Short mmCIF file of C-alpha atoms and ligand atoms in Angstrom, two decimals:
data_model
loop_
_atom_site.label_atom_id
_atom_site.label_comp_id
_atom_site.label_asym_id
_atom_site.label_seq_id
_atom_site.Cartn_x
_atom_site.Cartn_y
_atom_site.Cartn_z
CA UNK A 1 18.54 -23.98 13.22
CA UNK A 2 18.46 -24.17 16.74
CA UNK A 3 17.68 -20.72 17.77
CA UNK A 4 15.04 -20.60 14.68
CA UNK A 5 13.51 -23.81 16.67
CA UNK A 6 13.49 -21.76 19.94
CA UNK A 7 12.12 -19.15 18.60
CA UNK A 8 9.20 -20.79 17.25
CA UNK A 9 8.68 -22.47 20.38
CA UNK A 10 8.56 -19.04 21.84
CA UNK A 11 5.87 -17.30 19.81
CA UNK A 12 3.58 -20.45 20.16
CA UNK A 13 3.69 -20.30 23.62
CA UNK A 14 3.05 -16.40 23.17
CA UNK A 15 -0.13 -17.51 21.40
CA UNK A 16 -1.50 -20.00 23.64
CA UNK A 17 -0.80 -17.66 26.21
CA UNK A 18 -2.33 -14.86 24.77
CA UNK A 19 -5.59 -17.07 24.01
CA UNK A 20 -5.57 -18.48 26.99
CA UNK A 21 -5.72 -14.53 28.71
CA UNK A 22 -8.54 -13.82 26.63
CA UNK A 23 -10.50 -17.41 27.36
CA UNK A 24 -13.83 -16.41 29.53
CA UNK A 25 -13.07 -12.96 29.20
CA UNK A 26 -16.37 -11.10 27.37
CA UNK A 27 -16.00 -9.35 24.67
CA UNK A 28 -17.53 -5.54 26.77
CA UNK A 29 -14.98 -6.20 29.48
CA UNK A 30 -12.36 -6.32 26.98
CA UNK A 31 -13.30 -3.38 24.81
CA UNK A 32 -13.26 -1.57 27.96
CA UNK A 33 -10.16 -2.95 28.99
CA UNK A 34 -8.45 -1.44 25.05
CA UNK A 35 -10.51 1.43 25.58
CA UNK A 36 -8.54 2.50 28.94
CA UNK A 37 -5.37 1.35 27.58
CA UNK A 38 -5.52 3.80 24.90
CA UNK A 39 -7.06 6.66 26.94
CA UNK A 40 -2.97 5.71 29.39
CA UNK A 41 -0.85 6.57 26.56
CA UNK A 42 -2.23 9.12 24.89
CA UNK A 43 -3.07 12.22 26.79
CA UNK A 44 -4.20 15.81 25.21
CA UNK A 45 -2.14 18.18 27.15
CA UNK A 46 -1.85 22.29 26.35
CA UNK A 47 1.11 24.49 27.44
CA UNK A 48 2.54 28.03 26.08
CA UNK A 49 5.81 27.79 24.54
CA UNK A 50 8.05 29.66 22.28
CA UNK A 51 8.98 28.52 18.40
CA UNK A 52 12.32 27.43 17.63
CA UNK A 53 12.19 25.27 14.84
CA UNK A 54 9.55 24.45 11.92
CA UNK A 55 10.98 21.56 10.40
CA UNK A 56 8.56 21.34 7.17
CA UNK A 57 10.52 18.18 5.92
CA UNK A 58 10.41 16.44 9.33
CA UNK A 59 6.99 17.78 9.60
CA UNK A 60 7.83 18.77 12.65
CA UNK A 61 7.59 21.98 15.39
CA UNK A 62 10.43 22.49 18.01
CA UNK A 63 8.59 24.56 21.00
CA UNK A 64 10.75 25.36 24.13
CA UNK A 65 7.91 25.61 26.48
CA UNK A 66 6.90 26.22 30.38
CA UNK A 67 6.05 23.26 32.21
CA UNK A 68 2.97 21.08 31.52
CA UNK A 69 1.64 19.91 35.27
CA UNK A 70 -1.23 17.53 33.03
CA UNK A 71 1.69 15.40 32.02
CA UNK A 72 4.28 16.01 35.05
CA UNK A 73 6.75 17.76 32.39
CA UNK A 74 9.02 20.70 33.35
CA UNK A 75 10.04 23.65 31.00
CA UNK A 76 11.68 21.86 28.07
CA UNK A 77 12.07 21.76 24.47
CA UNK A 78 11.20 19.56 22.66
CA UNK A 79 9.77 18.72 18.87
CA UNK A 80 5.87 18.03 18.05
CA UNK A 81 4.68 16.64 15.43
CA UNK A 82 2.82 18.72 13.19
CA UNK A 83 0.40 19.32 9.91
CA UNK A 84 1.67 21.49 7.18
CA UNK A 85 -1.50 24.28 8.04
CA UNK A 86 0.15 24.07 12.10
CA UNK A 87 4.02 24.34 10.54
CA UNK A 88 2.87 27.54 7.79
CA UNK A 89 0.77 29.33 10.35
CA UNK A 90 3.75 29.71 12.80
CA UNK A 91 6.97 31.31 12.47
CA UNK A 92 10.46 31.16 14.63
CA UNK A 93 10.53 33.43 17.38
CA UNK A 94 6.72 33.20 17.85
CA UNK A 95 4.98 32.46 21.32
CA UNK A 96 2.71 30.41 21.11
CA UNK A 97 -0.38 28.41 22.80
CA UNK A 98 -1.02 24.91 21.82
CA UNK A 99 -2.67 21.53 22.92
CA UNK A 100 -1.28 18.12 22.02
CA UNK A 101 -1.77 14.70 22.61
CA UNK A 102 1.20 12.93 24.40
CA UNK A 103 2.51 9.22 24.33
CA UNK A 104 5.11 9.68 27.01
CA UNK A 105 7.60 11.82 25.28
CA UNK A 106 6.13 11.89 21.72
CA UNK A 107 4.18 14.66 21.06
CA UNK A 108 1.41 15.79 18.27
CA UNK A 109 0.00 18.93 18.35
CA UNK A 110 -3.39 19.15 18.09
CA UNK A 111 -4.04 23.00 18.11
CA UNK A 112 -1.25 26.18 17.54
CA UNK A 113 -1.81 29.70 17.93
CA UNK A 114 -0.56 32.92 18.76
CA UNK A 115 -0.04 33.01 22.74
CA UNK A 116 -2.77 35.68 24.26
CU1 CU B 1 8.25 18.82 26.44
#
């Protein structure tokens, strides 16, 4: 009983808080604000990489692949997340180019193809 008591406690003050943050703040300022906080975790990143995995079930692409200065990243590999079209048009073995949008470590791929 106690700890739900504290708890409660907590998340009002989390509210008033939180309204308190917004208080005088206009509503442009703070789209802009969301707007920038979105474009700092997701950013669209391309790299060349080799197939290791297609994981249709996980719906996911394992790529060991060079290193991706956008993002700071050296060679590594690592799974993407992927569409069925991206997981049927490659194959294991394959090298591939790709772009994909990156929340720190989790990856969506956003484009695969044959590497050129
Ligand atoms: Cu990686």
């Amino acid at each position: 009983m106690k700890t739900q008591t504290t708890f409660l406690i907590a998340a009002l003050l989390t509210a008033s808080l939180q309204q308190t943050g917004n208080a005088g703040s206009p509503s442009p300022a703070r789209d802009q604000t969301m707007q920038m906080e979105t474009h700092a975790v997701a950013t669209k990143a391309s790299a060349t990489g080799t197939v290791k995995v297609v994981d249709g079930a996980g719906g996911k692409i394992t790529i060991s692949h060079g290193p991706v200065a956008a993002l700071n990243w050296p060679a590594m590999t690592m799974a993407f997340k992927a569409t069925q079209a991206q997981m049927a048009a490659v194959h294991v073995g394959q090298k591939v180019d790709f772009e994909f949008l990156s929340k720190g470590m989790d990856g969506t791929l956003t484009r695969i193809g044959p590497a050129k």
